[in-house]
mmCIF file with all atom_site columns, C-alpha atoms in Angstrom:
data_model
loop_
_atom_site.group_PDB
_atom_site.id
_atom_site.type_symbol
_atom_site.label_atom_id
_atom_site.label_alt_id
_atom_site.label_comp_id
_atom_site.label_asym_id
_atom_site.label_entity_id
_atom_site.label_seq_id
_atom_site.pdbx_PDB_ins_code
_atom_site.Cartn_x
_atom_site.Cartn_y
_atom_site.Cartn_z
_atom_site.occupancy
_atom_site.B_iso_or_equiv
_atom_site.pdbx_formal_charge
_atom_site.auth_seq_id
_atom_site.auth_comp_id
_atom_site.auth_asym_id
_atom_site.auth_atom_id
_atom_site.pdbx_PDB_model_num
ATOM 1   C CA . UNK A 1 1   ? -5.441  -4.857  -36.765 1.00 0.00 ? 628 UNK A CA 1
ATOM 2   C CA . UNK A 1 2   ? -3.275  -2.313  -35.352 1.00 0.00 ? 629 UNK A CA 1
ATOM 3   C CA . UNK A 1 3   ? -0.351  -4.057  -33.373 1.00 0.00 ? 630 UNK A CA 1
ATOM 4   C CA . UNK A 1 4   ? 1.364   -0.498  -32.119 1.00 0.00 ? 631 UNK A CA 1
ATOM 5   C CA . UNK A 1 5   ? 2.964   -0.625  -28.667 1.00 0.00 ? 632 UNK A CA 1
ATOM 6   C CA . UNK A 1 6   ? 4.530   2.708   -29.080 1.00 0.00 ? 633 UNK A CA 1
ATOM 7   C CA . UNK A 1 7   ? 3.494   5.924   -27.205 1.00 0.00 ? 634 UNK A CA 1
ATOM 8   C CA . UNK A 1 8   ? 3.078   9.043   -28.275 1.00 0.00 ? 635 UNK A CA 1
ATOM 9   C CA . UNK A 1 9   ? 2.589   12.261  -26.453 1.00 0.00 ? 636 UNK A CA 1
ATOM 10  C CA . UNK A 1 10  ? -0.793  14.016  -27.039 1.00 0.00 ? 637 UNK A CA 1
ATOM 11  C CA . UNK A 1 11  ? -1.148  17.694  -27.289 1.00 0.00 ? 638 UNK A CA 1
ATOM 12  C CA . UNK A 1 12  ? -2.828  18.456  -23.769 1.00 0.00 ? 639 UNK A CA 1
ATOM 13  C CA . UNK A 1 13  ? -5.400  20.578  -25.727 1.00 0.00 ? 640 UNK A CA 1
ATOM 14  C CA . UNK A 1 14  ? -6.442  17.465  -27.907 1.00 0.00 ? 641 UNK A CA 1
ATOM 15  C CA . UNK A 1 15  ? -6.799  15.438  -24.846 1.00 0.00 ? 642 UNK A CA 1
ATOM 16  C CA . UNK A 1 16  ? -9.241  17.805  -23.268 1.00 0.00 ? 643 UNK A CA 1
ATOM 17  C CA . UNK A 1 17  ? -11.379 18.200  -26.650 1.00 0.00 ? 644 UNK A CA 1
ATOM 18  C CA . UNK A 1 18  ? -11.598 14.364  -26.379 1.00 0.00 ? 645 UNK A CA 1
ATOM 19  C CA . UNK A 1 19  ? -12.436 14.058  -22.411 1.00 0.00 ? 646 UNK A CA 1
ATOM 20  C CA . UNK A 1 20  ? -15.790 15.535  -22.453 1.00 0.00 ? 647 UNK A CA 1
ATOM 21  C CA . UNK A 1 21  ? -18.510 12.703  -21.695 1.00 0.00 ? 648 UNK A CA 1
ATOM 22  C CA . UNK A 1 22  ? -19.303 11.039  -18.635 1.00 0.00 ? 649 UNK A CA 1
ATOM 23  C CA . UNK A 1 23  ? -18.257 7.630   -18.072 1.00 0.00 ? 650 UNK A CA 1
ATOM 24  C CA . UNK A 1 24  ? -21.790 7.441   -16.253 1.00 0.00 ? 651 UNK A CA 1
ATOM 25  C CA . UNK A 1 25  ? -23.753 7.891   -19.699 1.00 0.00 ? 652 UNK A CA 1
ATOM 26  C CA . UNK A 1 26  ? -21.548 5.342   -21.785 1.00 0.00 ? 653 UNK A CA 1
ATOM 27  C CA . UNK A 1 27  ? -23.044 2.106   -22.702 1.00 0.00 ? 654 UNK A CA 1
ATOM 28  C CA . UNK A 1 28  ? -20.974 -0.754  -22.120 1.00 0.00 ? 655 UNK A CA 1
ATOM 29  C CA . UNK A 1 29  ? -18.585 -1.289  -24.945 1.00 0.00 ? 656 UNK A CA 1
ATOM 30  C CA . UNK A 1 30  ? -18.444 2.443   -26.026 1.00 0.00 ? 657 UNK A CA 1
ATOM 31  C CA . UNK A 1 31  ? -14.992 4.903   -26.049 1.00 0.00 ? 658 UNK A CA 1
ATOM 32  C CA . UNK A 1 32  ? -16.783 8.208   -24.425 1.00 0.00 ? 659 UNK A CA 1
ATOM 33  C CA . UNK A 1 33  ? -14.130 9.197   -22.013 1.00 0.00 ? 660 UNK A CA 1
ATOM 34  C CA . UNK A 1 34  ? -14.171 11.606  -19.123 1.00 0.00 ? 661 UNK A CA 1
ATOM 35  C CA . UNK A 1 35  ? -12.911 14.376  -17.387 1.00 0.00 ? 662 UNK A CA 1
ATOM 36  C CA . UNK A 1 36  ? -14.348 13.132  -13.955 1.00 0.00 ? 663 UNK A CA 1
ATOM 37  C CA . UNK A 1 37  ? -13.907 9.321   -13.896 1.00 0.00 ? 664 UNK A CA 1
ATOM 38  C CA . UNK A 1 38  ? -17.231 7.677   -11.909 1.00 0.00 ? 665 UNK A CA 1
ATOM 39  C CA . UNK A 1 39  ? -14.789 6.354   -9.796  1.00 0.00 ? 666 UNK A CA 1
ATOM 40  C CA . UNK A 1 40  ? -12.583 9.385   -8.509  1.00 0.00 ? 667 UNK A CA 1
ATOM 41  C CA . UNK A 1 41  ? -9.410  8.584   -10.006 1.00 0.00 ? 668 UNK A CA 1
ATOM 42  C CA . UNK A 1 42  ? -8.437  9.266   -13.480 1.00 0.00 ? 669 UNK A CA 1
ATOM 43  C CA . UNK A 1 43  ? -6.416  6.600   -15.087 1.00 0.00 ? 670 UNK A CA 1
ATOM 44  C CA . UNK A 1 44  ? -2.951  8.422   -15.116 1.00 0.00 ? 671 UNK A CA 1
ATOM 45  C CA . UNK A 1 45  ? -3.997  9.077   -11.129 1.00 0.00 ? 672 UNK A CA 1
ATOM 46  C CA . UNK A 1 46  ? -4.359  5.314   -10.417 1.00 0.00 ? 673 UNK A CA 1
ATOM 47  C CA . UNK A 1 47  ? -2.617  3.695   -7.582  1.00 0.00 ? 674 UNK A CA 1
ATOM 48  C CA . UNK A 1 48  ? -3.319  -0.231  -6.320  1.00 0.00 ? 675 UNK A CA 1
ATOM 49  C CA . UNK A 1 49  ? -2.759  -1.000  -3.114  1.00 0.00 ? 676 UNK A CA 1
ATOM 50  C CA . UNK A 1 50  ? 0.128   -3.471  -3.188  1.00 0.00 ? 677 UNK A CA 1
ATOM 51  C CA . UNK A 1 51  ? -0.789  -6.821  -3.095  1.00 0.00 ? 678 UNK A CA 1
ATOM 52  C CA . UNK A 1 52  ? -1.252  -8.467  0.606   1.00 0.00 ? 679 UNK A CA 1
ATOM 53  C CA . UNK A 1 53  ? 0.067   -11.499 -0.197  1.00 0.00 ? 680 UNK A CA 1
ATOM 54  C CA . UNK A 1 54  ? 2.610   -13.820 -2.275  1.00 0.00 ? 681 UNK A CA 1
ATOM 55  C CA . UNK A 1 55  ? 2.942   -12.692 -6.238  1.00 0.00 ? 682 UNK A CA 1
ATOM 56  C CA . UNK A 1 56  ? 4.845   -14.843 -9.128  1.00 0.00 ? 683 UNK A CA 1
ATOM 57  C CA . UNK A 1 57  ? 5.822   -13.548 -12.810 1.00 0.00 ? 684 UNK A CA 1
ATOM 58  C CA . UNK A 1 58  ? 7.598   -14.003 -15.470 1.00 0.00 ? 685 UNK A CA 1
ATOM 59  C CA . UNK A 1 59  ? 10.330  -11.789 -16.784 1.00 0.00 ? 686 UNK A CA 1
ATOM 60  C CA . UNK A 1 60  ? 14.379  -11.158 -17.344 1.00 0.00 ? 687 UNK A CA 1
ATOM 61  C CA . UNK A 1 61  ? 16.545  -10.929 -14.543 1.00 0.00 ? 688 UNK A CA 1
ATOM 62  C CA . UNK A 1 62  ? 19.006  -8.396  -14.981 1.00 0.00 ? 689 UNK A CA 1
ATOM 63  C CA . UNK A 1 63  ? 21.667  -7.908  -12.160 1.00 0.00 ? 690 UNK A CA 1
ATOM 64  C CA . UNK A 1 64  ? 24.283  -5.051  -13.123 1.00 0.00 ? 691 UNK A CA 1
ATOM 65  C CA . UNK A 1 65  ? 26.855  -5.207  -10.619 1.00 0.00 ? 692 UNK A CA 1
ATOM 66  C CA . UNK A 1 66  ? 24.634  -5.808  -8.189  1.00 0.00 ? 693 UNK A CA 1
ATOM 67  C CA . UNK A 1 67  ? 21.407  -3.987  -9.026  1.00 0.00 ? 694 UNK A CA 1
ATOM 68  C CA . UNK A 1 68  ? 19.398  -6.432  -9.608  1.00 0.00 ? 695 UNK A CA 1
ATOM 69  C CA . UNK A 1 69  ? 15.819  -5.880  -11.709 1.00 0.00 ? 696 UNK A CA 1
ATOM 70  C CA . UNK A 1 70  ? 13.065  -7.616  -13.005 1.00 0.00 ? 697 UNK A CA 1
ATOM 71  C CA . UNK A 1 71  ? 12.326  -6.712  -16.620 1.00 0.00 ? 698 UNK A CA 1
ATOM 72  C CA . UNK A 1 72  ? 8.334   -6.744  -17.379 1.00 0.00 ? 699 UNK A CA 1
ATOM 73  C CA . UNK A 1 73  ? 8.450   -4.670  -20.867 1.00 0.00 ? 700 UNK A CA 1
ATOM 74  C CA . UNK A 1 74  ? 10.068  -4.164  -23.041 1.00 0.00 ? 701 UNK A CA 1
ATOM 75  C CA . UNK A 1 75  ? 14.288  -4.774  -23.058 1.00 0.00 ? 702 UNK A CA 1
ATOM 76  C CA . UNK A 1 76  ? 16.968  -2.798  -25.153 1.00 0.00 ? 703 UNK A CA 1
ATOM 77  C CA . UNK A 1 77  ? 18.466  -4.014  -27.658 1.00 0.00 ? 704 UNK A CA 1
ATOM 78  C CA . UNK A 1 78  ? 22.078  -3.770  -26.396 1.00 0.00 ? 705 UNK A CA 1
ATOM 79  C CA . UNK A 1 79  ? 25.041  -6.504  -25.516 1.00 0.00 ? 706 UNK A CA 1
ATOM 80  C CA . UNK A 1 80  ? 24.660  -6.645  -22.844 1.00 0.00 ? 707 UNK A CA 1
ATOM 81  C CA . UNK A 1 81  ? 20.508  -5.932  -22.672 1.00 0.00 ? 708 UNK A CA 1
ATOM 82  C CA . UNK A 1 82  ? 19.451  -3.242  -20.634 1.00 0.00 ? 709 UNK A CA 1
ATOM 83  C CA . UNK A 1 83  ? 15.876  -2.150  -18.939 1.00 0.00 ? 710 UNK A CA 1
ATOM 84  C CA . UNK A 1 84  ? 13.650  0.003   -17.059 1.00 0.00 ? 711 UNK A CA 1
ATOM 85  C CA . UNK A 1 85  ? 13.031  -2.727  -14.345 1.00 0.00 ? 712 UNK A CA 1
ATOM 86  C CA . UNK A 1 86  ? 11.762  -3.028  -11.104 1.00 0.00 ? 713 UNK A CA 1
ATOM 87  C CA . UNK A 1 87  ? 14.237  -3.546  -8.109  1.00 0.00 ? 714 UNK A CA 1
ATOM 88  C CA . UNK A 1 88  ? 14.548  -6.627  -6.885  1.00 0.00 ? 715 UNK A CA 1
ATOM 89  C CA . UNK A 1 89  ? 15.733  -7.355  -2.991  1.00 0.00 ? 716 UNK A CA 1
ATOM 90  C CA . UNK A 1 90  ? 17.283  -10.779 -1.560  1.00 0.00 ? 717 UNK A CA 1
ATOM 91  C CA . UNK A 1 91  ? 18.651  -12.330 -5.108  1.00 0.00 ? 718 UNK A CA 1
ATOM 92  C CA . UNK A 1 92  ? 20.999  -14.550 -5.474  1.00 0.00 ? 719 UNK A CA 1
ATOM 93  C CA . UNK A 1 93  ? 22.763  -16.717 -8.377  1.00 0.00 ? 720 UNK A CA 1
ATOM 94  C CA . UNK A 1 94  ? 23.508  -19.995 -5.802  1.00 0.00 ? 721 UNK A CA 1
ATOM 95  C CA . UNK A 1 95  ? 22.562  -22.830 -7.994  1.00 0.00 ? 722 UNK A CA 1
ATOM 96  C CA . UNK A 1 96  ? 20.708  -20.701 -10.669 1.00 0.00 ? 723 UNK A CA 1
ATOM 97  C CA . UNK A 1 97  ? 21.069  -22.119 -14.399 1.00 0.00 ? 724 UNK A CA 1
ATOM 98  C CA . UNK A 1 98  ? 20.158  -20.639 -17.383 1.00 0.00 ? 725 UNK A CA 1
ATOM 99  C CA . UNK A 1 99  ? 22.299  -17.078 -16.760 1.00 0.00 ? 726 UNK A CA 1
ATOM 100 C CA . UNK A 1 100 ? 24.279  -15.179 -19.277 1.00 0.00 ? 727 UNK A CA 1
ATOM 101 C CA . UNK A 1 101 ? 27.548  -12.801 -18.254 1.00 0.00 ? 728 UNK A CA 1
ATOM 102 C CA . UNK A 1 102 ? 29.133  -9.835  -19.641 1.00 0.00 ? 729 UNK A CA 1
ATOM 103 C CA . UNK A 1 103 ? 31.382  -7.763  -17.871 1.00 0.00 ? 730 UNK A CA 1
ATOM 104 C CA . UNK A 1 104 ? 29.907  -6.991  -14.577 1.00 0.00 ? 731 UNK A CA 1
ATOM 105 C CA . UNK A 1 105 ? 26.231  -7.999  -16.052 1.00 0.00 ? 732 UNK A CA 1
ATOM 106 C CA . UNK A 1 106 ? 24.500  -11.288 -15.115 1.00 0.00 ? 733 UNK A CA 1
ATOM 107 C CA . UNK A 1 107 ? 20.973  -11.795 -16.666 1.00 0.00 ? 734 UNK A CA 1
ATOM 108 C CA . UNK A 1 108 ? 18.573  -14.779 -17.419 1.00 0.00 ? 735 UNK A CA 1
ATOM 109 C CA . UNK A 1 109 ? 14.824  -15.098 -18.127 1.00 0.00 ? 736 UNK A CA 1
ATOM 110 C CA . UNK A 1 110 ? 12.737  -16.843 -15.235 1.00 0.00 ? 737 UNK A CA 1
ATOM 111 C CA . UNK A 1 111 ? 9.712   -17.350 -13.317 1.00 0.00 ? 738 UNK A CA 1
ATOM 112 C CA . UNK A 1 112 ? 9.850   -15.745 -9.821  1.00 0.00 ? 739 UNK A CA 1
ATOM 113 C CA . UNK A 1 113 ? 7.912   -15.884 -6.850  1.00 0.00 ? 740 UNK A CA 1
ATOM 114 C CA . UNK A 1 114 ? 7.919   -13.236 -3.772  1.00 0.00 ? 741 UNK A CA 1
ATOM 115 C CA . UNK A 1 115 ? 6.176   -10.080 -2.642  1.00 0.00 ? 742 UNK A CA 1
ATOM 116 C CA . UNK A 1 116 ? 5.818   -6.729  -4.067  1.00 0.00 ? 743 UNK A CA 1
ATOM 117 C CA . UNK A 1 117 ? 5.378   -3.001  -1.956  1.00 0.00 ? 744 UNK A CA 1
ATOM 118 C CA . UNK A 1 118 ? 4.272   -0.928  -4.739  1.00 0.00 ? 745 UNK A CA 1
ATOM 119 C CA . UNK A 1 119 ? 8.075   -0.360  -5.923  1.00 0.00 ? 746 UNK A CA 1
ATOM 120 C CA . UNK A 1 120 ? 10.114  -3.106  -5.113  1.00 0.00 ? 747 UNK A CA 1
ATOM 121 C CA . UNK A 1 121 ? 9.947   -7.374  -5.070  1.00 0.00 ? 748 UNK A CA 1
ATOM 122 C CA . UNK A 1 122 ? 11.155  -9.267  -2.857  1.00 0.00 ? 749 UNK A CA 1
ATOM 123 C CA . UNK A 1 123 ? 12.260  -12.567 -3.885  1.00 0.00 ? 750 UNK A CA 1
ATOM 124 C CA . UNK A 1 124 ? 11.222  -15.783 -1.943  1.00 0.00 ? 751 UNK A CA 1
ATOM 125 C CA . UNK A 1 125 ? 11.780  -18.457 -4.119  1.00 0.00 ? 752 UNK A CA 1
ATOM 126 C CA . UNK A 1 126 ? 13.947  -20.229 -6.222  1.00 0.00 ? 753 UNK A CA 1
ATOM 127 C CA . UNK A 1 127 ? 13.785  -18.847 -9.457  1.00 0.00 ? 754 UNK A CA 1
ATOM 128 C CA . UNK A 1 128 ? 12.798  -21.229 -12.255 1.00 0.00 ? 755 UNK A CA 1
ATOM 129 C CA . UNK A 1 129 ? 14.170  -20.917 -16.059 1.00 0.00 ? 756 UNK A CA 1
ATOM 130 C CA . UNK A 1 130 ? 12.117  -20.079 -18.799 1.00 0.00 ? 757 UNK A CA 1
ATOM 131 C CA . UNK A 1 131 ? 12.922  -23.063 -20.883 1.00 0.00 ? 758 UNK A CA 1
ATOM 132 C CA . UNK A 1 132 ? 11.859  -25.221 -17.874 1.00 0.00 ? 759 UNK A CA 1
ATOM 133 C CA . UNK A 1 133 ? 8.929   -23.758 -16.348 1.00 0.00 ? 760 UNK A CA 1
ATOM 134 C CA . UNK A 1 134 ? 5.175   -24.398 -17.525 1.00 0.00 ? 761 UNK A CA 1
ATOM 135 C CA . UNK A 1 135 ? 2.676   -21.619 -17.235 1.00 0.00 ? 762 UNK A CA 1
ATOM 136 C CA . UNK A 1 136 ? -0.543  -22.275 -15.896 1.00 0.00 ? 763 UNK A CA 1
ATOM 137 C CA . UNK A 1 137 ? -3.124  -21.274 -18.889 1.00 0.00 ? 764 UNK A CA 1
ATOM 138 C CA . UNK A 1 138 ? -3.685  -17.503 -19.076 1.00 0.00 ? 765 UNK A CA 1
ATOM 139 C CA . UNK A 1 139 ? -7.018  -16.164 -18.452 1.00 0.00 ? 766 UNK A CA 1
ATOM 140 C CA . UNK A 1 140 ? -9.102  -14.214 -20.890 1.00 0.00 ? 767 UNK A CA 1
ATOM 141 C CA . UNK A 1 141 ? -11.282 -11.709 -19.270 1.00 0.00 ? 768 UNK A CA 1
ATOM 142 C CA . UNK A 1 142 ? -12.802 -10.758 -22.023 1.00 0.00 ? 769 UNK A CA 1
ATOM 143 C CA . UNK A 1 143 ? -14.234 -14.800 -22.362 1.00 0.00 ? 770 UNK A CA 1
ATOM 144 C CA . UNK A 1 144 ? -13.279 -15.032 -25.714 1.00 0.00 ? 771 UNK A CA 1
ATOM 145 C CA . UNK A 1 145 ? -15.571 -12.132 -27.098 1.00 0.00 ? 772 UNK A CA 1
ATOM 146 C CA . UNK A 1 146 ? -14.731 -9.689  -29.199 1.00 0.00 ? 773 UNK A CA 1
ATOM 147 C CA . UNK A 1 147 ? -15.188 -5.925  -28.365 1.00 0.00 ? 774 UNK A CA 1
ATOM 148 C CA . UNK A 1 148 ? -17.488 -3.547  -30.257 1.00 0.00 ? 775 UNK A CA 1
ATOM 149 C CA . UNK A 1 149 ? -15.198 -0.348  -30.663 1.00 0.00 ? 776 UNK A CA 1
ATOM 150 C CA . UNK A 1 150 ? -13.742 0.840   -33.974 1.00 0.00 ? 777 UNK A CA 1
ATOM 151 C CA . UNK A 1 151 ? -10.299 0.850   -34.500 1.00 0.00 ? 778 UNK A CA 1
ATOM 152 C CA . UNK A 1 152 ? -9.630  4.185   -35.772 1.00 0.00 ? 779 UNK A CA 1
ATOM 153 C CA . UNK A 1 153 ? -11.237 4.838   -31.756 1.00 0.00 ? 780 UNK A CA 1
ATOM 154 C CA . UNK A 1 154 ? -8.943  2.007   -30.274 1.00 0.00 ? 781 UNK A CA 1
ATOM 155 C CA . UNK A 1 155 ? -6.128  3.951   -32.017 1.00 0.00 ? 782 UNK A CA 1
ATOM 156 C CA . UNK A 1 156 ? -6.513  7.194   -30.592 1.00 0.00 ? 783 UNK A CA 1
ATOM 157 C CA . UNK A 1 157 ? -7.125  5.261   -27.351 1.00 0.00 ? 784 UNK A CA 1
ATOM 158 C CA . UNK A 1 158 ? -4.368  3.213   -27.525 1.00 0.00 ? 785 UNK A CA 1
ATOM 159 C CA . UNK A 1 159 ? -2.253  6.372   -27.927 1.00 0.00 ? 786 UNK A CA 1
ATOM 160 C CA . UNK A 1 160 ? -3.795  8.558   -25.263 1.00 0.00 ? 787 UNK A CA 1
ATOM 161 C CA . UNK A 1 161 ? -3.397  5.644   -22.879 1.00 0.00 ? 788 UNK A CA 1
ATOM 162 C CA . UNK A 1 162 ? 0.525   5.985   -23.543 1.00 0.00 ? 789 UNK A CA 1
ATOM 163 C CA . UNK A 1 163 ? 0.789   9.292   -23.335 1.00 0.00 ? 790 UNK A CA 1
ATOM 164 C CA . UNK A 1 164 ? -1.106  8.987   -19.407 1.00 0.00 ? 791 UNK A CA 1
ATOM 165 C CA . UNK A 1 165 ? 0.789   6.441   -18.053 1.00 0.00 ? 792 UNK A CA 1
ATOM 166 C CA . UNK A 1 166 ? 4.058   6.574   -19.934 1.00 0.00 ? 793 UNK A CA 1
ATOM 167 C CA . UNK A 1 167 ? 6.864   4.147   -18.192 1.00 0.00 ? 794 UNK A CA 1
ATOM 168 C CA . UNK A 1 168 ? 3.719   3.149   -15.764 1.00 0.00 ? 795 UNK A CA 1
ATOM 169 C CA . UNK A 1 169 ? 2.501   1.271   -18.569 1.00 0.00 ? 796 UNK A CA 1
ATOM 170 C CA . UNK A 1 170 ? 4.456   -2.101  -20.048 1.00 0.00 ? 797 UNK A CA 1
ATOM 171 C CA . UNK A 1 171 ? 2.932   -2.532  -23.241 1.00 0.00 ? 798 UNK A CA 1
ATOM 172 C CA . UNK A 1 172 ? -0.182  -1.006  -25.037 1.00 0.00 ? 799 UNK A CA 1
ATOM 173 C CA . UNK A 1 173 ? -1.780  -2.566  -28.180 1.00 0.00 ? 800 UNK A CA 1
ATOM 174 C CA . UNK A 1 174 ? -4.922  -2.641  -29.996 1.00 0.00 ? 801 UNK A CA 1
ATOM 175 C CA . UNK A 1 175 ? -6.324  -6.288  -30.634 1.00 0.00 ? 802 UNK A CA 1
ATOM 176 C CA . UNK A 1 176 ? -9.802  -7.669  -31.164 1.00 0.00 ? 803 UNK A CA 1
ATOM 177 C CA . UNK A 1 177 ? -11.488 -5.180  -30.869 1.00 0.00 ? 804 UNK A CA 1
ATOM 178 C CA . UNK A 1 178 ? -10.130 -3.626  -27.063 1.00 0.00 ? 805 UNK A CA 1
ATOM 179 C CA . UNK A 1 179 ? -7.046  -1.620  -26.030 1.00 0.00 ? 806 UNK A CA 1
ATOM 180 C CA . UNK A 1 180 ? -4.958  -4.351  -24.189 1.00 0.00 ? 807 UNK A CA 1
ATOM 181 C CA . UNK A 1 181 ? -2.947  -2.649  -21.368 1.00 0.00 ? 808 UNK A CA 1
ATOM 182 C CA . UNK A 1 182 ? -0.159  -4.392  -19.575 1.00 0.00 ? 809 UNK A CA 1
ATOM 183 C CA . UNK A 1 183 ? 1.073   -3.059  -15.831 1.00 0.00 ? 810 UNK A CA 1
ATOM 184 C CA . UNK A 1 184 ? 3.246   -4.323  -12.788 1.00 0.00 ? 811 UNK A CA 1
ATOM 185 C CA . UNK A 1 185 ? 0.361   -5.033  -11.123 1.00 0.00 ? 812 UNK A CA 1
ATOM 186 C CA . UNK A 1 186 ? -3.795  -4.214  -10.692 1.00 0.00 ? 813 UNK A CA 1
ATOM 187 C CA . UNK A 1 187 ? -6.035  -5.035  -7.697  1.00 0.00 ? 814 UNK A CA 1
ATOM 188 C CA . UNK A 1 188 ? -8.644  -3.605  -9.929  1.00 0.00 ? 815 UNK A CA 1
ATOM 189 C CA . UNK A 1 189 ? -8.198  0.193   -9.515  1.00 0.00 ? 816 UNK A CA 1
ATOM 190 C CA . UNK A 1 190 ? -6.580  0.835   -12.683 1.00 0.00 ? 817 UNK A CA 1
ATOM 191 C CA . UNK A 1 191 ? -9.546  -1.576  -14.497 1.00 0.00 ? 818 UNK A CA 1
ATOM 192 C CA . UNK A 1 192 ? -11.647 0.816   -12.401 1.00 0.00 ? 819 UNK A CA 1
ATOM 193 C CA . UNK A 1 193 ? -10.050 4.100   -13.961 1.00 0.00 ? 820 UNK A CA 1
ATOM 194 C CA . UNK A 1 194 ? -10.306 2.601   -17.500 1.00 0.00 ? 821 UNK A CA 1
ATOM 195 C CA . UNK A 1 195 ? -13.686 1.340   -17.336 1.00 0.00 ? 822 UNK A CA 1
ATOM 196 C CA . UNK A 1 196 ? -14.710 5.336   -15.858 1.00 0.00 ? 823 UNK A CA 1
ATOM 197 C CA . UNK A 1 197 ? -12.741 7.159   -18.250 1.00 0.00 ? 824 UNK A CA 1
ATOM 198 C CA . UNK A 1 198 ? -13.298 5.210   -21.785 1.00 0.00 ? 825 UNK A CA 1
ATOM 199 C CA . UNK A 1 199 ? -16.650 2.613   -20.951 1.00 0.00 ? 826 UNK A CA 1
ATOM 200 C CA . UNK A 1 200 ? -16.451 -0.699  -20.080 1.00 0.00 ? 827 UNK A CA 1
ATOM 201 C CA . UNK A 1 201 ? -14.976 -3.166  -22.304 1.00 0.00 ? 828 UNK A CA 1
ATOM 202 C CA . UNK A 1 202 ? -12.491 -1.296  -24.189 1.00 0.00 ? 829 UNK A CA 1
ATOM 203 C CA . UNK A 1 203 ? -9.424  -1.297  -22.320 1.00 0.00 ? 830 UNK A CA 1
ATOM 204 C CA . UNK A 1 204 ? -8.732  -4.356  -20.908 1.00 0.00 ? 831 UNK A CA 1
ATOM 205 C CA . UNK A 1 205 ? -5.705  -3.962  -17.784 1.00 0.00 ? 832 UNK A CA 1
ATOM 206 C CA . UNK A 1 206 ? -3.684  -7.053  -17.460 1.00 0.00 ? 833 UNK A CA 1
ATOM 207 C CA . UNK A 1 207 ? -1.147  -6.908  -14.534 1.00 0.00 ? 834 UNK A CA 1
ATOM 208 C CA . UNK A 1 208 ? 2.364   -8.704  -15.343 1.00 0.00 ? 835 UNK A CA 1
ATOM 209 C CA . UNK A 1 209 ? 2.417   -9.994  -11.312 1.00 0.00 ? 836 UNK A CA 1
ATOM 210 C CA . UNK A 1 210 ? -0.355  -12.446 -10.043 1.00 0.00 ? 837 UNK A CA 1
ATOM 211 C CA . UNK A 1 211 ? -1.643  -13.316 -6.496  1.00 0.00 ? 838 UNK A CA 1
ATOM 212 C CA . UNK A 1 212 ? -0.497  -17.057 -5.585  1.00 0.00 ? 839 UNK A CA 1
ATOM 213 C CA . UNK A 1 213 ? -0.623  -19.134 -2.755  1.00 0.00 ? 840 UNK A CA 1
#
């Protein structure tokens, strides 16, 4: 089981040889993918309308002098740690534990709740540590089955996947038998895109930022 999250670009010819069946005639569980996704948007073309309401998540908090993002994937390994983030609006540190300084850099791993425009989240809440909070049980869209594609296929899905969305995508892996790709945030579109360009039940879109009342 291949645990990859690392992308790698695909020769452009390569991804055309491979994009050559219609999402419309795969079966359910099968990796034909598509030059002309069923529903208009290919996968790397994929936008979600914000969400309309309240969102929470869990990440690191990194303010550098006063640019302040929320980490979602993956952090570098530097002192102190550094990320491609998304901006965060109306922070503060007032009464917020569980915070590590260097220099003119103040981060800390927490649950958040606010709203997000597409590009930006807006904190509302107090943010809650890590160590303190507990996480509602995660749901498994898949309901605990097991997908039918090969993992050689997965593979080469896995890696074209990458090479679409590049920083757009969090995290990319291969396990039980889907492509498991992580994103800011889905209200289905990029499922949508996924399920047109590679058949239903392969790549499975999880969004780091959930609705919440």
């Amino acid at each position: 089981m291949s645990t990859s999250q690392h992308r790698y670009l695909l020769a452009a010819a390569s991804v055309v040889a491979l994009l050559v069946l219609s999402a419309c005639a795969a079966a359910p569980g099968s990796a034909a993918p598509t030059n002309s996704p069923a529903s208009g948007q290919s996968l790397e073309d994929a936008r979600p309308a914000p969400p309309p309401g309240p969102v929470s998540g869990t990440g690191t908090v990194i303010d550098a002098g006063g640019d302040v993002q929320l980490c979602l994937g993956a952090i570098m390994e530097s002192y102190p740690p550094q990320c491609l983030g998304i901006p965060i609006d109306d922070w503060s540190w007032d009464g917020v534990e569980g915070r590590e300084t260097s220099g003119d850099v103040t981060w800390g791993a927490y649950a958040i709740r606010g709203t997000y425009d597409g590009k930006r989240f807006t904190n509302t809440d107090p943010p809650i540590p890590l160590a303190l909070f507990d996480p509602p049980a995660a749901e498994d869209p898949t309901d605990g089955r097991d997908g039918s594609t090969d993992e050689a296929e997965l593979t080469r899905i896995q890696d074209e996947v990458a090479a679409a969305l590049g920083p757009d995508a969090l995290s990319v892996w291969t396990e039980r038998g889907y492509v498991w790709l992580g994103v800011v945030w889905d209200d289905g579109t990029i499922q949508d895109a996924a399920d047109a360009e590679y058949g239903e039940g392969v790549v499975i879109v999880t969004p780091a930022l959930r609705t919440t009342e």
